[in-house]
Coordinates of C-alpha atoms in Angstrom, one line a residue:
X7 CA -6.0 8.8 -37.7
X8 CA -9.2 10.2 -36.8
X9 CA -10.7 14.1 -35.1
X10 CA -9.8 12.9 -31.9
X11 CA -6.4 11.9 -32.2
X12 CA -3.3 14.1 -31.5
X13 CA -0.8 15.1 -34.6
X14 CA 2.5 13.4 -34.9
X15 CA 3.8 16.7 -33.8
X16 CA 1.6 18.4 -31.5
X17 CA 3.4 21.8 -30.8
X18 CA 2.1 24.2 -27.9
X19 CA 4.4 27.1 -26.9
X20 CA 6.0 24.9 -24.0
X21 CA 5.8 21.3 -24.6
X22 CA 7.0 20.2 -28.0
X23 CA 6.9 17.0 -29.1
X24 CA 10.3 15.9 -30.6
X25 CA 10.9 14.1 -33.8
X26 CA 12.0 11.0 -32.5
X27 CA 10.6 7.9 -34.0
X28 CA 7.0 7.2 -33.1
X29 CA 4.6 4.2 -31.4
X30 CA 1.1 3.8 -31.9
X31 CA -1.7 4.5 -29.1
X32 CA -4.5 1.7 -29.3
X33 CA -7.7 2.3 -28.3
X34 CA -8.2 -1.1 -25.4
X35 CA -11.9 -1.2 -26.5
X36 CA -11.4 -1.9 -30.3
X37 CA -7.5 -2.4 -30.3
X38 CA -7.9 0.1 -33.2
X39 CA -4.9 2.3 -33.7
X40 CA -6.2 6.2 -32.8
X41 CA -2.7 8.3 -33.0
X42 CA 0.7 8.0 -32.7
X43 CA 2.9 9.0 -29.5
X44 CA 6.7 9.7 -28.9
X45 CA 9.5 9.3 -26.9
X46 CA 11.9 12.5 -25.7
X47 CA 15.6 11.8 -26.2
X48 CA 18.0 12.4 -23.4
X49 CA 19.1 15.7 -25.1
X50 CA 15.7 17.1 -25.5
X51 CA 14.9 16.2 -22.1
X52 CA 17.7 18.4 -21.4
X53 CA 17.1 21.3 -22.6
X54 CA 13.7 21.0 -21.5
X55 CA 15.3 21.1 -17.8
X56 CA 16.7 24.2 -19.2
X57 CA 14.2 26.4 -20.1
X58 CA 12.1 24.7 -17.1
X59 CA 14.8 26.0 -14.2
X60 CA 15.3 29.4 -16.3
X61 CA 11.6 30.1 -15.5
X62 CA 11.7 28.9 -12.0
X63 CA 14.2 31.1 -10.7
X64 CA 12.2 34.0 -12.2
X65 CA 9.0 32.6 -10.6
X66 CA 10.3 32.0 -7.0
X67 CA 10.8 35.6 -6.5
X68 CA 7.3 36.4 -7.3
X69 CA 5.7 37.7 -4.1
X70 CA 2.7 35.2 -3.0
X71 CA -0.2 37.2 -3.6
X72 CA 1.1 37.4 -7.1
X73 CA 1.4 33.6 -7.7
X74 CA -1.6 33.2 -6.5
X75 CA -3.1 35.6 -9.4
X76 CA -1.7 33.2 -11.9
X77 CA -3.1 30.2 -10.4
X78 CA -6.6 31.3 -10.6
X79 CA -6.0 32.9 -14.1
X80 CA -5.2 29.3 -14.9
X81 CA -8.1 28.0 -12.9
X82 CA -10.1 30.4 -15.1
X83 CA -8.5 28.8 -18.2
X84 CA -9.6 25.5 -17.2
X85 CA -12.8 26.5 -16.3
X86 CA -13.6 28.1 -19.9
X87 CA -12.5 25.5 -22.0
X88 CA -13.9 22.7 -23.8
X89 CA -12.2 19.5 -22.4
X90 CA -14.7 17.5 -24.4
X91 CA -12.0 16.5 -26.5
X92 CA -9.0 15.6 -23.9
X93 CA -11.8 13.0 -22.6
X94 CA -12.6 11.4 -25.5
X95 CA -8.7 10.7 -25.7
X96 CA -8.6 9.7 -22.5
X97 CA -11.4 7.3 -23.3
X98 CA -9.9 6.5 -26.7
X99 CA -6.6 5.9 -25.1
X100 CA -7.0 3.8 -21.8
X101 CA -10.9 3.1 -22.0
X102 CA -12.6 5.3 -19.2
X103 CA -15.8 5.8 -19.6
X104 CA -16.6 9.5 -20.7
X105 CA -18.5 10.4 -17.8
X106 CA -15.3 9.6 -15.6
X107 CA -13.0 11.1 -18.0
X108 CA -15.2 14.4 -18.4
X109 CA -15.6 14.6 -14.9
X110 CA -12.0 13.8 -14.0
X111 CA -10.7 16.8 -16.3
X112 CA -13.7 19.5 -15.7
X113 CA -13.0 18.9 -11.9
X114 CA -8.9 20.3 -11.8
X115 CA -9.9 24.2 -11.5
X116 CA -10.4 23.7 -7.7
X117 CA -7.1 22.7 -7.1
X118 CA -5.3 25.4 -8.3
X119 CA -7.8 28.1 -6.4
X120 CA -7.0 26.3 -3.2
X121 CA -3.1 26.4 -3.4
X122 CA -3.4 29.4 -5.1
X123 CA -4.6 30.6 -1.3
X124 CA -2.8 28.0 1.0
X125 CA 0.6 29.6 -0.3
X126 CA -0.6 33.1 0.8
X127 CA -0.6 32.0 4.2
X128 CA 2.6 31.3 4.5
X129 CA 2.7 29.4 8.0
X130 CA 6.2 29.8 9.4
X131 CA 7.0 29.8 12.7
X132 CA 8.2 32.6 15.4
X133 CA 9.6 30.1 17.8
X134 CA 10.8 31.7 21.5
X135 CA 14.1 33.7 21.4
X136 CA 17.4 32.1 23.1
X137 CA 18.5 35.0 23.6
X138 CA 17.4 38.2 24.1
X139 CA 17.2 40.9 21.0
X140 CA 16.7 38.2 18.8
X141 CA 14.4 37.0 16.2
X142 CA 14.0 33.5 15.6
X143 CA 11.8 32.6 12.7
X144 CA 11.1 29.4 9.6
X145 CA 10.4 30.8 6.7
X146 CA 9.7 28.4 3.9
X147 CA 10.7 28.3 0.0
X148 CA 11.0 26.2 -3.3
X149 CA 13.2 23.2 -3.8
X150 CA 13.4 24.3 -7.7
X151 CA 11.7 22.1 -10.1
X152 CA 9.7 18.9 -9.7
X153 CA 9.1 16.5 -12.0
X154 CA 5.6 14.6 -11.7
X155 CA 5.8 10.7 -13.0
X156 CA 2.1 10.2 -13.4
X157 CA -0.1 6.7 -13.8
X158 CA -2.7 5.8 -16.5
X159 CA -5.8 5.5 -14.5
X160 CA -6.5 9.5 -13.8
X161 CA -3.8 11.3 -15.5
X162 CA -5.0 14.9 -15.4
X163 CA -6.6 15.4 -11.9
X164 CA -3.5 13.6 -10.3
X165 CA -1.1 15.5 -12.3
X166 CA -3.1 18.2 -11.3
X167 CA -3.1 17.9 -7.4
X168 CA 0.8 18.0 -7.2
X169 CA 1.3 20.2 -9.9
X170 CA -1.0 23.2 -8.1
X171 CA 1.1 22.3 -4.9
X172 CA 4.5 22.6 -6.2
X173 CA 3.5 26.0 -8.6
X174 CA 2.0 27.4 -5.5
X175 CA 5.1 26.6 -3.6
X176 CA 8.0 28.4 -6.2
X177 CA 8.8 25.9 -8.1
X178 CA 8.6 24.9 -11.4
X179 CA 7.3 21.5 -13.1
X180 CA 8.3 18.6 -15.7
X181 CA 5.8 15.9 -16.2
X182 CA 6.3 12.4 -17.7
X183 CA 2.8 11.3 -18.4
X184 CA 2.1 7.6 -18.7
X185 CA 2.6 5.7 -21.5
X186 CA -1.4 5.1 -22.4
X187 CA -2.5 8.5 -21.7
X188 CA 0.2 10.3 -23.0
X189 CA -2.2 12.1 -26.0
X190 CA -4.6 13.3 -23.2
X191 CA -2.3 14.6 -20.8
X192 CA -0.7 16.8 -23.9
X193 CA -4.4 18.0 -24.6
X194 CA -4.9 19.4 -21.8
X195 CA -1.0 20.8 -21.4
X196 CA -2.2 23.8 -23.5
X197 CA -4.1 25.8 -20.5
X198 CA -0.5 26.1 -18.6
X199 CA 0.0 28.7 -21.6
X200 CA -2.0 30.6 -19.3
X201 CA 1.7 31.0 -16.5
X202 CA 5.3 31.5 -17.5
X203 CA 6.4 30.2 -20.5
X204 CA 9.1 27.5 -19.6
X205 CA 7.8 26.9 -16.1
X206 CA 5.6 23.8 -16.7
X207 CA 6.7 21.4 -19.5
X208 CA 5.4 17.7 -20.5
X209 CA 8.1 15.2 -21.8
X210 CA 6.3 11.7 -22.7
X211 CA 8.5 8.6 -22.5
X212 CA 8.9 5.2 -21.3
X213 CA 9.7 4.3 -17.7
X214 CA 13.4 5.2 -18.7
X215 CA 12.5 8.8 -19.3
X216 CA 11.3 8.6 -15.4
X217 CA 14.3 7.1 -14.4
X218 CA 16.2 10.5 -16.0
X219 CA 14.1 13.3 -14.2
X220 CA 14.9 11.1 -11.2
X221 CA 18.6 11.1 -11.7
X222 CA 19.1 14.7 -13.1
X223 CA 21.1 16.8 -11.2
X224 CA 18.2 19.6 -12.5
X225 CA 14.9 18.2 -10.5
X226 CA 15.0 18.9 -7.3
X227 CA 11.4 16.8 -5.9
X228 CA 9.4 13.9 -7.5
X229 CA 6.2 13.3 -7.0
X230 CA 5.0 9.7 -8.0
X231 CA 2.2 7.3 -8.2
X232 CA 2.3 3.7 -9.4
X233 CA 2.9 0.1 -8.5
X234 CA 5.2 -1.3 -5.4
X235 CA 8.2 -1.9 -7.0
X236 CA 8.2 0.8 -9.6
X237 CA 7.8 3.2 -6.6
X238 CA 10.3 1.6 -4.6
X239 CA 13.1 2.5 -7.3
X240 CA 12.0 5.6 -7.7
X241 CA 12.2 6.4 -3.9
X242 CA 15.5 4.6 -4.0
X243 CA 16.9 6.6 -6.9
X244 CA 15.7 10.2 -5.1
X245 CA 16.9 9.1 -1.7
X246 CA 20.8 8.3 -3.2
X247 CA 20.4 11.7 -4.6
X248 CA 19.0 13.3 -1.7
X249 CA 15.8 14.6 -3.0
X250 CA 12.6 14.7 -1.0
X251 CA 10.0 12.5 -2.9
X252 CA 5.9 12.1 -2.2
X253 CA 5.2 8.3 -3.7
X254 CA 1.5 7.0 -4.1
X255 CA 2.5 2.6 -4.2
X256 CA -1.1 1.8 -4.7
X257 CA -2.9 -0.6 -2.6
X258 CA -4.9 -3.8 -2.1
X259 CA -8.0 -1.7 0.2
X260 CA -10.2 -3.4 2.5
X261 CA -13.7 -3.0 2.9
X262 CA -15.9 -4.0 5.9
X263 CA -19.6 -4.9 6.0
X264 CA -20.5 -5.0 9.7
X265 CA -24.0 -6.8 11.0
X266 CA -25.8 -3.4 11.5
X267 CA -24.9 -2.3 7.4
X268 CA -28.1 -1.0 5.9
X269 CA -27.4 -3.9 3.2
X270 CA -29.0 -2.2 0.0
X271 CA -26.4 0.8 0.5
X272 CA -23.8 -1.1 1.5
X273 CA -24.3 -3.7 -1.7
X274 CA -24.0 -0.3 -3.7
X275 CA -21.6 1.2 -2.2
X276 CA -19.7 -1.9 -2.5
X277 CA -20.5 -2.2 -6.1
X278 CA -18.7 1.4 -6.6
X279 CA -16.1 0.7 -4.5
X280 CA -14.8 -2.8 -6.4
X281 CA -15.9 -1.9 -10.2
X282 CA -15.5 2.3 -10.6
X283 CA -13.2 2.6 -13.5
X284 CA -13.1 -1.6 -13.9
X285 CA -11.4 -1.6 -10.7
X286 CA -8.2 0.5 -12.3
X287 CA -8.3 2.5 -8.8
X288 CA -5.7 3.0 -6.2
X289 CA -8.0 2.9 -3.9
X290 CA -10.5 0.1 -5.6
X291 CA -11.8 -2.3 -2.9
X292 CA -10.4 -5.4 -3.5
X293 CA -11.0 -7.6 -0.4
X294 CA -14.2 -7.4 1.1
X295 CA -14.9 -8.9 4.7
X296 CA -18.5 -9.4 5.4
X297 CA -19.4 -10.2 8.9
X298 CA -21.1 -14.1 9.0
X299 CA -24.8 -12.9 10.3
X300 CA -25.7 -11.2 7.4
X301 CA -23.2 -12.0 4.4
X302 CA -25.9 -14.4 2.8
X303 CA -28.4 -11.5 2.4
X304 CA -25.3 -9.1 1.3
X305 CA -23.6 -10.9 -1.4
X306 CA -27.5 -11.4 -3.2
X307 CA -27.9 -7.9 -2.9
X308 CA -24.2 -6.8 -4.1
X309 CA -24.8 -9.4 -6.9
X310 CA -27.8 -8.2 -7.8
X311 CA -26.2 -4.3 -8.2
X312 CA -23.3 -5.5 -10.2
X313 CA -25.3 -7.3 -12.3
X314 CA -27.2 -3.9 -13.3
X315 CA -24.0 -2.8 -14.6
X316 CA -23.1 -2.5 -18.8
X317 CA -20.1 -3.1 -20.3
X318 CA -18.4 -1.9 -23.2
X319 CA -16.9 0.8 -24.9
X320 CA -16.0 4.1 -22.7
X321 CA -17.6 6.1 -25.1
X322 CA -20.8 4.4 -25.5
X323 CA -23.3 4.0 -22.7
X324 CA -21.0 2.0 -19.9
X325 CA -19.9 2.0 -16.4
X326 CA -17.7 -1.3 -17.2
X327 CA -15.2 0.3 -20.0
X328 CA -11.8 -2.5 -20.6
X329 CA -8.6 -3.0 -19.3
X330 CA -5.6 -0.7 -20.1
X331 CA -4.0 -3.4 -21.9
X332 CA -3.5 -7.3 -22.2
X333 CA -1.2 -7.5 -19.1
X334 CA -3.8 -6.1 -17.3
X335 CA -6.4 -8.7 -17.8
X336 CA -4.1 -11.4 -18.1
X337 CA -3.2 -10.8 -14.8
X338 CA -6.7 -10.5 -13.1
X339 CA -7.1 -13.8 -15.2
X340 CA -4.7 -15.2 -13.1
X341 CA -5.6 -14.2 -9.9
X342 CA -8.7 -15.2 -10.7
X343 CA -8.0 -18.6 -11.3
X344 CA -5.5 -19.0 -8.8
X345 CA -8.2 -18.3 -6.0
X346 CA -10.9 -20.5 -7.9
X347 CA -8.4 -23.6 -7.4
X348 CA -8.0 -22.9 -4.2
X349 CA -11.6 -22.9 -3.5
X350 CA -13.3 -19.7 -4.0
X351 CA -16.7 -19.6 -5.6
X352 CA -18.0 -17.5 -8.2
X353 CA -21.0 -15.5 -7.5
X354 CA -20.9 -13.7 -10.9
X355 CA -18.6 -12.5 -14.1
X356 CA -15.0 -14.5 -14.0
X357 CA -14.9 -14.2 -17.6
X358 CA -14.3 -12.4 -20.8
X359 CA -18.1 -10.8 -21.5
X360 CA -19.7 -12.9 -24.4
X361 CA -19.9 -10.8 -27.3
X362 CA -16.7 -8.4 -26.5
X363 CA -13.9 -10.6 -27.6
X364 CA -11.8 -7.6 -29.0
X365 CA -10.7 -5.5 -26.6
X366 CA -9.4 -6.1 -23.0
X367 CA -12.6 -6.2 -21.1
X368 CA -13.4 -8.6 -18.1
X369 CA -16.5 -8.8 -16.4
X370 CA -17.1 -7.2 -12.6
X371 CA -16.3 -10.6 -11.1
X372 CA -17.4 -11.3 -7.5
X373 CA -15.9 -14.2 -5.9
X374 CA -16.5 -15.8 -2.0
X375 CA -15.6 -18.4 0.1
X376 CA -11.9 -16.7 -0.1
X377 CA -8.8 -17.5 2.2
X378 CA -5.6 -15.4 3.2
X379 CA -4.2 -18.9 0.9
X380 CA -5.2 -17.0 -1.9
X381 CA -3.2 -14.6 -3.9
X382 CA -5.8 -12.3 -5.0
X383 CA -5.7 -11.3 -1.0
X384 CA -2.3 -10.2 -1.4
X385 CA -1.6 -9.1 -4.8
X386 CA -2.7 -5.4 -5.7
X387 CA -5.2 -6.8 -8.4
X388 CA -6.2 -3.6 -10.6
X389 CA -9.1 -5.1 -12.3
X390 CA -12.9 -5.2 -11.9
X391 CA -12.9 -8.2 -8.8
X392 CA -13.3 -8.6 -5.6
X393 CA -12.6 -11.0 -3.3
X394 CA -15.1 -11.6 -0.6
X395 CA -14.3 -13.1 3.0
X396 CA -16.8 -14.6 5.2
X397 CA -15.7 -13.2 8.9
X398 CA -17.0 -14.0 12.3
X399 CA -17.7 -10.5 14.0
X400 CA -16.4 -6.9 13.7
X401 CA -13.6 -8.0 15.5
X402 CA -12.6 -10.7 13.4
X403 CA -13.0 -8.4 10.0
X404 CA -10.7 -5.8 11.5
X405 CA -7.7 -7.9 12.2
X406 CA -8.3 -9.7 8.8
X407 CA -8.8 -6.0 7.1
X408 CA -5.3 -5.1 8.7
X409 CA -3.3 -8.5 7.9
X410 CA -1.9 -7.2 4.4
X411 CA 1.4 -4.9 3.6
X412 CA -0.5 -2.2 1.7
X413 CA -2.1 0.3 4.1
X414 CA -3.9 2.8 1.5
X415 CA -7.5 2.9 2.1
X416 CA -10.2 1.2 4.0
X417 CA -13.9 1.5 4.0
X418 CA -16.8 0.2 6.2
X419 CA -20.6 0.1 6.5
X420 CA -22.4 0.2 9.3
X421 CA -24.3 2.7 11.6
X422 CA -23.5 1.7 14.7
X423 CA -21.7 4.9 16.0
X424 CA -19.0 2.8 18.0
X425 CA -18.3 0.8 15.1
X426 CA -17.7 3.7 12.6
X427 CA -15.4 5.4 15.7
X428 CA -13.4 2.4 16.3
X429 CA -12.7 1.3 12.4
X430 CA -11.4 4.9 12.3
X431 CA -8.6 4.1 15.0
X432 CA -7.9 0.9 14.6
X433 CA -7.8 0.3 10.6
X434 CA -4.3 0.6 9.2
X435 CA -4.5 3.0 6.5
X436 CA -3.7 6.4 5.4
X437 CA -7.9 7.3 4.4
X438 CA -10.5 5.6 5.9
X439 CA -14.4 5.8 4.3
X440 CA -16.9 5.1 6.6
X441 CA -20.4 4.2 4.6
X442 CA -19.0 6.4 1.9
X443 CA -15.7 4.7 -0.5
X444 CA -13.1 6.3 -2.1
X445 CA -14.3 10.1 -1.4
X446 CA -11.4 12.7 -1.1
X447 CA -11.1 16.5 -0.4
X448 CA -8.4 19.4 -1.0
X449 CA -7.9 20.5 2.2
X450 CA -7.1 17.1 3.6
X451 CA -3.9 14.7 3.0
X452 CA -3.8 11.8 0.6
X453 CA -1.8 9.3 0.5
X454 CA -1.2 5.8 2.1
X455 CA 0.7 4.0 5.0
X456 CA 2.8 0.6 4.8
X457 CA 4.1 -0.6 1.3
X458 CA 1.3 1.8 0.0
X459 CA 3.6 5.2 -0.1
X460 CA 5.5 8.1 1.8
X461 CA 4.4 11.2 2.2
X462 CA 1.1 13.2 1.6
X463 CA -0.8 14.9 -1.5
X464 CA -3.1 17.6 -0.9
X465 CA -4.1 19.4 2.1
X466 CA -1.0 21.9 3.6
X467 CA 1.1 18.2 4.0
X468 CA 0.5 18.6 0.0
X469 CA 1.8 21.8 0.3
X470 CA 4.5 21.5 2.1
X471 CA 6.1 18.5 0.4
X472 CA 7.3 20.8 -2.1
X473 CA 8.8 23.7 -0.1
X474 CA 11.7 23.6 2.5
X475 CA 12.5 25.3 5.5
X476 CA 14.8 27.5 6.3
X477 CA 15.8 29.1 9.9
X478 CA 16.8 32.4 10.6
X479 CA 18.0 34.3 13.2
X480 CA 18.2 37.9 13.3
X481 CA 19.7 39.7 15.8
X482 CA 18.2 43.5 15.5
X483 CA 21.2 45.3 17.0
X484 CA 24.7 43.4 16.1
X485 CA 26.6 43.1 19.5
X486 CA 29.4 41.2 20.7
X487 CA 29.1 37.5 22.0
X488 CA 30.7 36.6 24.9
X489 CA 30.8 33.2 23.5
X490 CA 32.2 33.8 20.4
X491 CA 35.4 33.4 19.6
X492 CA 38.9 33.9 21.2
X493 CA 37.6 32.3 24.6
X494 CA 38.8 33.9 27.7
X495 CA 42.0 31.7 29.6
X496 CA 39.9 31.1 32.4
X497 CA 37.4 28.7 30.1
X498 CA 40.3 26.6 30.0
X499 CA 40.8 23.5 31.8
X500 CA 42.7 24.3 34.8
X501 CA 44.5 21.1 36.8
X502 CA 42.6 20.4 39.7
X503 CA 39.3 21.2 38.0
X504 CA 37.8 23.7 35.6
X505 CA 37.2 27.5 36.5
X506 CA 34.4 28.4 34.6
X507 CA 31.1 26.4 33.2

């Protein structure tokens, strides 16, 4: 085990590690073995969801102003300490480059200081009075506690954006990290020292240990990003149980090169868009439509880009780092191929890199002549490939850019002003990037439409996805009704017709 892995038993006041039997953590780069990782039992997990609604109830009933103090103490917290090392097991454990991982964890205070002020405003509603001497208001509060099932490709900053919702809402939070970046995510667990003890907890596990916060009786919300069909169990668990539930599917996102794109931008935007992170993005481009006048001229400049591009280890000098794991690029292996034998050409990568046989690297792959035949146009791929379609016109790109059941993200290039306003209406997604990919911002929602997800992170959508409402009506000075009860005789239906409406 080296410096940068975690202990078998990593103890921080709130998020112990039990002593259940262990599983190794390999490194995707060098398949090396860098720590050891394990799995909560269903009785640890329990008394987690102890401690975790003990400190809830005490936290809901702090005042908002006050919440809000703890959320930037914690925002200072993150702020002053070295994350160096949570990135390098981020990197060690899933094979993001450091930059990305760095940036990824130094970038979470933000969140926290904008919650920590959207929850002060507390944005209920006065509605008009039905009567008069009455007021008639929504108020809103906590559902209790959440529990966060979070994915592999950016564990902290994810965990983080519904994390600083939910704590800046009342409630308290359980998160089951992924698998792969389970040593990180603990790392990094230590600044929550900095709120209640009990009222944010970690408890790593398998996709069965998701499946339990789901179904306990104790979480009250789930917030959840991942593939199709894990998302649509876990939606179909909360809903028999009745709990609200903010689900980020993933998507297969479109991105559209018009005739007036200022090609070298475009080829390097396009380049970002496809291969950040080796394509291990929710919002990755995957299928690229690239109007017929000028896709020649495009795809030798987006070649040329992605050929500039270095591969290898994520903590070496790399924008290309491997594949979480050997399903991973066995399955952009297949897609891959699938598309080849249906016709698609290879204008670069489509193979293991020469030289970087160990490890699950793949090499930023672009592939035209593609068809809607072609499964790599309907698959969520997850890898660093994209698929390129030659289309007619603008017209012809949007209806092929909206033929497809994710609905996540979409980006285009262009600077015709009529263009960029039109793609905004017209494309069928939750984001759209015009001449800038995969962008987002705190203050507005995230999240997809389609197979792609329900509900919204960030923004006061964010917020409110983990806080209900609650009426009231509040008469000032009690009187007597005259609707209430026992009704009057001449209410009553009367042959020959009712007396009184």
């Amino acid at each position: 085990m080296t410096d940068t892995a975690t202990p078998r038993y990593y103890l921080v006041p709130n998020y112990q590690l039990s002593e259940s039997p262990t599983r190794p953590v390999i490194d995707p780069a060098t398949l090396e073995e860098v720590g050891v990782r394990v799995e909560m039992n269903a009785a640890e997990i329990d008394r987690v969801l102890t401690r975790v609604n003990t400190a809830q109830a005490a936290w809901k009933r702090l005042d908002a102003k006050t919440r809000a103090q703890h959320l930037h103490r914690l925002a200072n917290r993150i702020e002053a300490t070295d994350v160096s090392r949570c990135a390098v097991l981020m990197s060690r454990e899933m094979g993001k480059p450091y930059p990305e991982a760095i940036g990824e964890v130094a970038n979470c205070a933000p969140i926290f200081r904008y919650y920590a002020e959207m929850a002060r405003d507390e944005a209920g509603k006065v509605a008009g009075t039905t009567q008069t001497g009455s007021l008639q208001y929504a108020r809103y509060e906590p559902y209790g506690v959440s529990a966060h099932i979070m994915p592999f490709n950016f564990p902290i900053l994810l965990m983080c954006w519904t994390v600083a919702a939910s704590l800046a809402a009342g409630n308290g939070c359980v998160i089951k990290p992924a698998a792969a970046t389970t040593l990180s995510t603990l790392e990094f667990m230590q600044v929550f020292d900095e709120l209640p003890e009990g009222l944010v907890a970690c408890v790593p596990g398998d996709a069965e240990t998701g499946q339990a916060l789901v179904e306990s009786e104790r979480t009250h919300a789930i917030a959840f990003t991942g593939s199709v069909a894990a998302a649509q169990n876990v939606a179909a668990g909360a809903a028999r149980r009745m709990k609200p539930a903010v689900i980020e599917a993933g998507g297969s996102d479109p991105m559209i090169i018009t005739a007036h794109a200022p090609l070298e931008v475009a080829a390097a935007g396009a380049v970002t868009g496809a291969f950040h992170m080796s394509g291990q993005v929710c919002t990755s481009t995957e299928r690229l439509y690239v109007v017929d006048s000028i896709h020649d001229d495009f795809i030798d400049a987006f070649v040329a880009e992605t050929q500039r591009l270095r591969i290898g280890n994520g903590l070496e000098k790399s924008e290309i780092g491997p594949l979480a794991n050997q399903a991973a690029r066995e399955k952009v292996q297949r897609l891959v191929n699938d598309a080849i034998a249906k016709g698609a050409k290879v204008a670069c990568g489509g193979r293991v890199p020469p030289g970087l046989d160990t490890g699950w690297f793949y090499e930023p792959t672009i592939l035209t002549d593609c068809t809607p035949a072609m499964d790599i146009l309907n698959e969520e791929l997850f890898g660093p490939v994209v698929a390129v379609v030659r289309v007619a016109d603008f017209d012809a790109a949007m209806q092929a850019a909206n033929d497809s059941r994710f609905g996540l993200g979409a980006s285009i290039f262009t600077t015709d002003l009529a263009e960029a306003h039109e793609a905004s209406e017209r494309l069928e997604a939750g984001m759209v990037w015009i001449n800038n990919p995969m962008i987002d911002n705190d203050a507005l929602p995230f999240g997809g439409w389609k197979a792609s997800g329900l509900g919204r992170e960030l923004g006061r959508q964010g917020l409110d996805a983990f806080r209900r409402t609650k009426m009231v009506v509040l008469d000032h000075q009690p009187v007597r009704h005259d609707w209430w009860y026992p009704y009057p005789d001449d209410w009553f239906y009367h042959e020959g017709g009712r007396k009184h409406v």
